[in-house]
Coordinates of C-alpha atoms and ligand atoms in Angstrom, one line a residue:
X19 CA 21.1 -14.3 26.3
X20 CA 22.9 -10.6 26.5
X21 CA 24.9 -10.2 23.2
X22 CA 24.7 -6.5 23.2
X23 CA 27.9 -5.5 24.1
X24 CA 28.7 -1.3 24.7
X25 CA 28.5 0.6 21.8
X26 CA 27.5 -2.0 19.4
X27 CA 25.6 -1.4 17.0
X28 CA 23.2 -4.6 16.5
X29 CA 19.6 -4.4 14.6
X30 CA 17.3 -7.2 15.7
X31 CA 15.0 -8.8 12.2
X32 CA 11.6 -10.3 13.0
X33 CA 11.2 -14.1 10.9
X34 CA 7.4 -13.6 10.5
X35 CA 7.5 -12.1 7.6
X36 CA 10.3 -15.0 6.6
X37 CA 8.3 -17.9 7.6
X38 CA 4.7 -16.6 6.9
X39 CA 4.8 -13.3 5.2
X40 CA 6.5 -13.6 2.0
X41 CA 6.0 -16.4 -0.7
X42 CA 9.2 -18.8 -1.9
X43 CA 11.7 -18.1 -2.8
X44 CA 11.1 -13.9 -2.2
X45 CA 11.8 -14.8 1.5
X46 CA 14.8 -16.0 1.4
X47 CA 16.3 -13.6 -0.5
X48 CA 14.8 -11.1 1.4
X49 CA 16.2 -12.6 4.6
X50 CA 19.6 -12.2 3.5
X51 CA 18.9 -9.1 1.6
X52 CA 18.2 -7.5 4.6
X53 CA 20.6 -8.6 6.7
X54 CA 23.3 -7.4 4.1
X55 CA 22.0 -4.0 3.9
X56 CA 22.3 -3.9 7.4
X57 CA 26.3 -5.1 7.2
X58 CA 26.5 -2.4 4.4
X59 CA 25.7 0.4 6.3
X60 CA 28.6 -0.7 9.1
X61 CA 25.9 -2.2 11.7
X62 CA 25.2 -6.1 12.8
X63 CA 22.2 -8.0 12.1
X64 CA 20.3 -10.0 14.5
X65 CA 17.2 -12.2 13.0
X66 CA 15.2 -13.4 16.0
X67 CA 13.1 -17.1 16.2
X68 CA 12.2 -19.1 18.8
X69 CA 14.1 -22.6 17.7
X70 CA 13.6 -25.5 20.0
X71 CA 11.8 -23.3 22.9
X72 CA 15.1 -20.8 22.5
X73 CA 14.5 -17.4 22.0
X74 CA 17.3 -16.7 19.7
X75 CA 19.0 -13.6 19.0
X76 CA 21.0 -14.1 15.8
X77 CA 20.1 -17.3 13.9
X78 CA 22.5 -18.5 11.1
X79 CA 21.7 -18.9 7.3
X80 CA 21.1 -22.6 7.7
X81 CA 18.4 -21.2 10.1
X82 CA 17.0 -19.0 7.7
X83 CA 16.6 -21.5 5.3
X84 CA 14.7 -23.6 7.5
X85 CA 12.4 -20.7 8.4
X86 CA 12.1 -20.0 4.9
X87 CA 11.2 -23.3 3.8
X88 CA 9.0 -24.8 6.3
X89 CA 5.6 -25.5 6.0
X90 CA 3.2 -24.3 9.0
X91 CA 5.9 -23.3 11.3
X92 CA 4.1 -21.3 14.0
X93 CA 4.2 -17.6 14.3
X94 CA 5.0 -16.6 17.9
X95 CA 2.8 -13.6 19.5
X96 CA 2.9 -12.7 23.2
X97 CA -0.2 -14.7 23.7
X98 CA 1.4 -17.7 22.6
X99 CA 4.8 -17.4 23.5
X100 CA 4.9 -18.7 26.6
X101 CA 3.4 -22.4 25.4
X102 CA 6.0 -22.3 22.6
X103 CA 8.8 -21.8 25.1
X104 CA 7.3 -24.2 27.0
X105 CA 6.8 -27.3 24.6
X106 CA 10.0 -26.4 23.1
X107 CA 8.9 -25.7 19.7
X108 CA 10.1 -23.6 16.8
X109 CA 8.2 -20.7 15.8
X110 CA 8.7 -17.1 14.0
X111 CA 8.9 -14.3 15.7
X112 CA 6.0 -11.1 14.9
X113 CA 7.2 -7.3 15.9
X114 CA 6.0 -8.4 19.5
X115 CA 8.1 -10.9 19.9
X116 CA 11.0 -9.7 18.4
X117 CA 10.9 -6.6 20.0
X118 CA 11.1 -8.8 23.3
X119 CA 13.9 -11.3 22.3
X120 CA 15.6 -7.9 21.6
X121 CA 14.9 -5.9 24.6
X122 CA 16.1 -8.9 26.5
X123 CA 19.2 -9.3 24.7
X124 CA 20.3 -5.8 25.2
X125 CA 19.7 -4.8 21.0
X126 CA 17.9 -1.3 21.2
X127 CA 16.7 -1.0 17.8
X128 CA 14.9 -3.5 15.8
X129 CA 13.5 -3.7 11.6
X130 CA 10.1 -4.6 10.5
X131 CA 7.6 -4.1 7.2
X132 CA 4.7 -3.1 8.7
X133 CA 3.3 -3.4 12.1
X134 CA 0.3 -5.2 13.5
X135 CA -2.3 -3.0 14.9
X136 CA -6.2 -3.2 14.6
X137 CA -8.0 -4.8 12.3
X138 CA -11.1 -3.6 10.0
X139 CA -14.4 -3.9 10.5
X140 CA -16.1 -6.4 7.8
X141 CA -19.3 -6.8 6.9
X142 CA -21.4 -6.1 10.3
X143 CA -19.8 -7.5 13.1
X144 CA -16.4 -5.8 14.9
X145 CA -13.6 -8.1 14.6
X146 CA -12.1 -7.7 17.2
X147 CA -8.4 -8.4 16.3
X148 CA -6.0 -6.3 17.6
X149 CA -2.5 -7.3 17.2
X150 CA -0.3 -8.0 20.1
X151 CA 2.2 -6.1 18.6
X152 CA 0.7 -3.1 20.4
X153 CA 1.1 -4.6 23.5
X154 CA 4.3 -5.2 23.3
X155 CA 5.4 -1.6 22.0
X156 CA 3.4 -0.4 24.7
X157 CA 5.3 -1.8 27.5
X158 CA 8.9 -2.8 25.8
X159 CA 11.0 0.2 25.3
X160 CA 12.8 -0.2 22.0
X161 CA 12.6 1.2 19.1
X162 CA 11.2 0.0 15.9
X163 CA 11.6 1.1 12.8
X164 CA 8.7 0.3 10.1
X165 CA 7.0 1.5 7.2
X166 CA 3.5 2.4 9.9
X167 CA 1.0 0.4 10.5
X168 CA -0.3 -2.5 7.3
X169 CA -2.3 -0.9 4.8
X170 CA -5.3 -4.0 5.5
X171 CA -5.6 -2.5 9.2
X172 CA -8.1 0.2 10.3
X173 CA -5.3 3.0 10.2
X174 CA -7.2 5.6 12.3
X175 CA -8.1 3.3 15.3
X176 CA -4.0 2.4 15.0
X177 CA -3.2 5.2 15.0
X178 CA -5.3 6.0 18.3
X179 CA -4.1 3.3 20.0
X180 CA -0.5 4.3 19.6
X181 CA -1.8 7.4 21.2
X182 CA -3.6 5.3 24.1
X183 CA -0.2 2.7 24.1
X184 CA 2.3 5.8 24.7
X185 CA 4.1 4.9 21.7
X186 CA 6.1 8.0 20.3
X187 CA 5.6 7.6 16.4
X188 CA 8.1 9.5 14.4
X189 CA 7.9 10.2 10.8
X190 CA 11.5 9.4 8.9
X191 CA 11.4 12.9 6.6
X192 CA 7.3 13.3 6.9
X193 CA 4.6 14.8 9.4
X194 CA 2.0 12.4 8.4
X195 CA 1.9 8.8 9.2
X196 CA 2.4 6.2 6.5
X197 CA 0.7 2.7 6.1
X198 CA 3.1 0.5 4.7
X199 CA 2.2 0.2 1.0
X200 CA 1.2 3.7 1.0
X201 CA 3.5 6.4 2.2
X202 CA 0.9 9.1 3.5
X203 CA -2.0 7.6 5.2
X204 CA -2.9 11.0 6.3
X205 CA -2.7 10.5 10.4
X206 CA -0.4 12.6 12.0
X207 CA 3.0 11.9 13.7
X208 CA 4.0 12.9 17.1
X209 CA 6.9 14.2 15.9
X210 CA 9.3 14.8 12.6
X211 CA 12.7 13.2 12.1
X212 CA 15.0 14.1 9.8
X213 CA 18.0 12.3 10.8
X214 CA 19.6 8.6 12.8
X215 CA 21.1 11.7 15.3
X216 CA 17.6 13.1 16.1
X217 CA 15.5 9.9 16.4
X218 CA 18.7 8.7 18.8
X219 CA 18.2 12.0 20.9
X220 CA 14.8 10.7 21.0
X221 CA 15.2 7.0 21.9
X222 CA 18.0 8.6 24.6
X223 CA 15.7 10.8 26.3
X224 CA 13.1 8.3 26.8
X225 CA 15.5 5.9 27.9
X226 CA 16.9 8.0 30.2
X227 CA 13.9 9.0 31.7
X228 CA 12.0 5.7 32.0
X229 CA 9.4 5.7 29.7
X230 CA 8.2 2.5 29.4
X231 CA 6.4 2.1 25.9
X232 CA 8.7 1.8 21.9
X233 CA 9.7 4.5 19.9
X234 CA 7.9 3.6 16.3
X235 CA 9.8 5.0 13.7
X236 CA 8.2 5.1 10.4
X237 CA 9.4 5.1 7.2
X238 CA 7.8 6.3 4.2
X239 CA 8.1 3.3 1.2
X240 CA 10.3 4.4 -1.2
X241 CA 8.2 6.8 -3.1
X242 CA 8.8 5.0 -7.1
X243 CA 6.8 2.2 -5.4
X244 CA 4.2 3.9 -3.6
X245 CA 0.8 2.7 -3.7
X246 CA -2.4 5.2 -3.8
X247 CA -4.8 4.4 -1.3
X248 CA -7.7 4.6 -3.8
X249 CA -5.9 1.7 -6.0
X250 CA -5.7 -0.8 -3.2
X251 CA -9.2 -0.6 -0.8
X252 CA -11.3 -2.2 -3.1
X253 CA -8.8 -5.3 -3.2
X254 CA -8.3 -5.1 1.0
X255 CA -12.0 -5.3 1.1
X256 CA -12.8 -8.3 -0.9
X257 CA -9.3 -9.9 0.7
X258 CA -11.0 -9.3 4.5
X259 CA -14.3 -10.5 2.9
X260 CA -12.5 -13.7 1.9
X261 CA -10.9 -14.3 4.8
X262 CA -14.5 -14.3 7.0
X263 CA -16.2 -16.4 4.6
X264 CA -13.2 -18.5 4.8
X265 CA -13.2 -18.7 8.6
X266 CA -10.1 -17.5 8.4
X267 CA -9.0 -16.0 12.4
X268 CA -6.4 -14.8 14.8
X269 CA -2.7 -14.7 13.4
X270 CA -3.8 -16.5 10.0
X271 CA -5.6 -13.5 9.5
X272 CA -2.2 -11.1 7.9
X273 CA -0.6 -13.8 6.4
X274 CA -4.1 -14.9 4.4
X275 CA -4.8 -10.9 3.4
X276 CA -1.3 -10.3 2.3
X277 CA -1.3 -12.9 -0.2
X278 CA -4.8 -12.7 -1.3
X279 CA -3.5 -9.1 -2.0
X280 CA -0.2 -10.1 -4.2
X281 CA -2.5 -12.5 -6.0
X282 CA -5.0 -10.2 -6.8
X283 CA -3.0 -6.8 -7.1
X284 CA -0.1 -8.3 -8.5
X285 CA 4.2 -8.3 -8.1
X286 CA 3.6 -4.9 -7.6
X287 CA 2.8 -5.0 -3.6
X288 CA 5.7 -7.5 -3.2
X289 CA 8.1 -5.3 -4.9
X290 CA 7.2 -2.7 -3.0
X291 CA 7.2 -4.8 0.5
X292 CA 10.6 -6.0 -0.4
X293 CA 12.3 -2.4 -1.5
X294 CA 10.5 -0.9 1.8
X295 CA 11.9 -3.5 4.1
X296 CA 15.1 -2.9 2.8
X297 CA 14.8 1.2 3.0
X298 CA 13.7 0.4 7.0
X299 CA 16.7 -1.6 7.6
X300 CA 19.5 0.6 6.3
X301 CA 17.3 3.4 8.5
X302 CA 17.4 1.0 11.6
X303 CA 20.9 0.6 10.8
X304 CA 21.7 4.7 11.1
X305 CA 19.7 4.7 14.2
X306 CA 21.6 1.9 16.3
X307 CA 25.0 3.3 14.9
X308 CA 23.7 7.0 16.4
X309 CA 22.5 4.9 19.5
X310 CA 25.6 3.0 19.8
X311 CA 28.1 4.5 22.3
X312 CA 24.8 6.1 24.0
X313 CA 23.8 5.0 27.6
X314 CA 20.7 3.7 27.7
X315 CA 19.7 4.8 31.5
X316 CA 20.6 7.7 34.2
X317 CA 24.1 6.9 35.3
Ligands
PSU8 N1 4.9 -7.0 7.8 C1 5.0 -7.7 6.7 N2 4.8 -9.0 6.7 C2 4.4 -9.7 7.8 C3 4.3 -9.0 9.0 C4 4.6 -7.6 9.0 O1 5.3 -7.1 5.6 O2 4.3 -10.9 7.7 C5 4.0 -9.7 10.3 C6 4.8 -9.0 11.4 O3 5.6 -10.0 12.1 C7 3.8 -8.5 12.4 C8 2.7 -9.5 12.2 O4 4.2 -8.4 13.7 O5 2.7 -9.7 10.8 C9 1.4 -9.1 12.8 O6 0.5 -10.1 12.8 P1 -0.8 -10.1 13.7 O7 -1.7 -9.1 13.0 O8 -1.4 -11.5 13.5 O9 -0.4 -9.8 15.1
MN9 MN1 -4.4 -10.6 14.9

């Protein structure tokens, strides 16, 4: 599957958020939307799926149609992955995933929305959903670049198991963490970037050293559609609430909570989900055009 070819400059695109994460006909045009922005700013998209048990780097736009418009299609974690491989099915790809068809393929840098991560407590008992997205950015080096961790997760126990996972989590022009729909969640970074040149310094070092886990880079959402934290927790609640009473579990979970919230909240979430993943790809785009022409180990 190598496509990665020296010094290109490739960003691998998750499909989740295609195929389960934004309503019709948004994903679509978001699909190529991103990929475009990516072209403008002189680097190659790469929009990952598994498609007949294929990891696929690179899928056409009769692909992403299909994603687009198919009903159920499944959404490929790492826990899953393996039986969708093996039964030769189609499915999306999540961060995890992608960040794997990527690291295989040779593309260094990938684009997301917002990560997985740990969910919220509701009601009484612990949920217990943790996203296997911080599995994977434990133990696949890449980097990713995303808007933090979902605003529906439990930020600060994220945030701590970035710590615990090894992850490097760089703010994009901030010291403080941001959470997808709102840009400060008030966690710290590890460490400021103000440039594609010093989060490429970065990925370098940790590439040429070794270390194992992802660089997470996070971007702020562009600030005109910001989101203040005090707006939007009343509406996460109830959504999580609905979702228990519901039965709703495992990777249904996001998908459920993210359109509960558009419903409730309004176009102004989606609008702000659709100009943030935008923002992250042109970013991912600086960062593999620093990266390209970079070795990516010791010599
Ligand atoms: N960000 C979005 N929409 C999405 C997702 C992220 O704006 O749909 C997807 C990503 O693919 C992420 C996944 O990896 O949700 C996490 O799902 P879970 O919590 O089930 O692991
Ligand atoms: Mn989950």
């Amino acid at each position: 599957m190598p496509d990665a070819h020296a010094g290109a400059a490739l960003v691998a695109l998750e499909s989740s958020v295609i195929a389960q994460g934004l309503p019709r006909p948004h994903n679509l045009a978001l699909a190529r939307t991103v990929e475009a922005a990516i072209r403008d700013e002189g680097a190659e998209p790469r929009t990952t799926a598994i498609l007949e048990g294929r990891p696929v780097a690179g899928v056409d736009d009769e692909t992403l149609v299909r994603l687009s418009a198919t009903d159920g299609l499944a959404k490929a974690n790492l826990a899953n992955l393996a039986a969708i491989l093996a039964t030769r099915r189609t499915a999306a790809t999540t961060v995890a995933t992608t960040a794997w068809i990527a690291h295989r393929a040779g593309i260094r840098v990938m684009a997301t929305g917002g990560i997985g991560g740990v969910h919220r407590t509701v009601g009484e008992e612990p949920s217990h959903d943790v996203s296997s997205d911080l599995t994977a950015l434990a133990s696949i080096p890449v980097t990713v670049v995303s808007s933090g961790p979902k605003t529906l997760l439990d930020l600060p126990a994220t945030r701590e198991r970035l710590e615990t996972a090894g992850v490097t989590v760089v703010g994009w022009r901030t010291d403080r963490m941001p959470g997808f729909w709102v840009a400060d969640s008030g966690l710290p970074v590890d460490v400021r970037c103000d440039s594609a040149a010093q989060v490429a310094d970065i990925v370098g070092a940790r590439d040429r050293h070794g270390l194992p886990a992802a660089v997470l880079v996070c971007v702020p959402v562009p600030e005109s559609h910001a989101v203040e934290p005090g707006t939007i927790e009343p509406a996460i609640r109830e959504a999580m609430l609905a979702a228990r009473e519901r039965g709703v579990a495992a990777g249904a979970v996001t998908p459920f909570v993210l359109a509960w919230l558009r419903e409730t909240v309004g176009d102004r979430l989606l609008n702000a989900n659709l100009a943030l993943l935008e923002r992250n790809a042109r970013v991912a785009a600086r960062v593999a055009l620093a990266l390209a022409g970079r070795p990516d180990r010791l010599s």
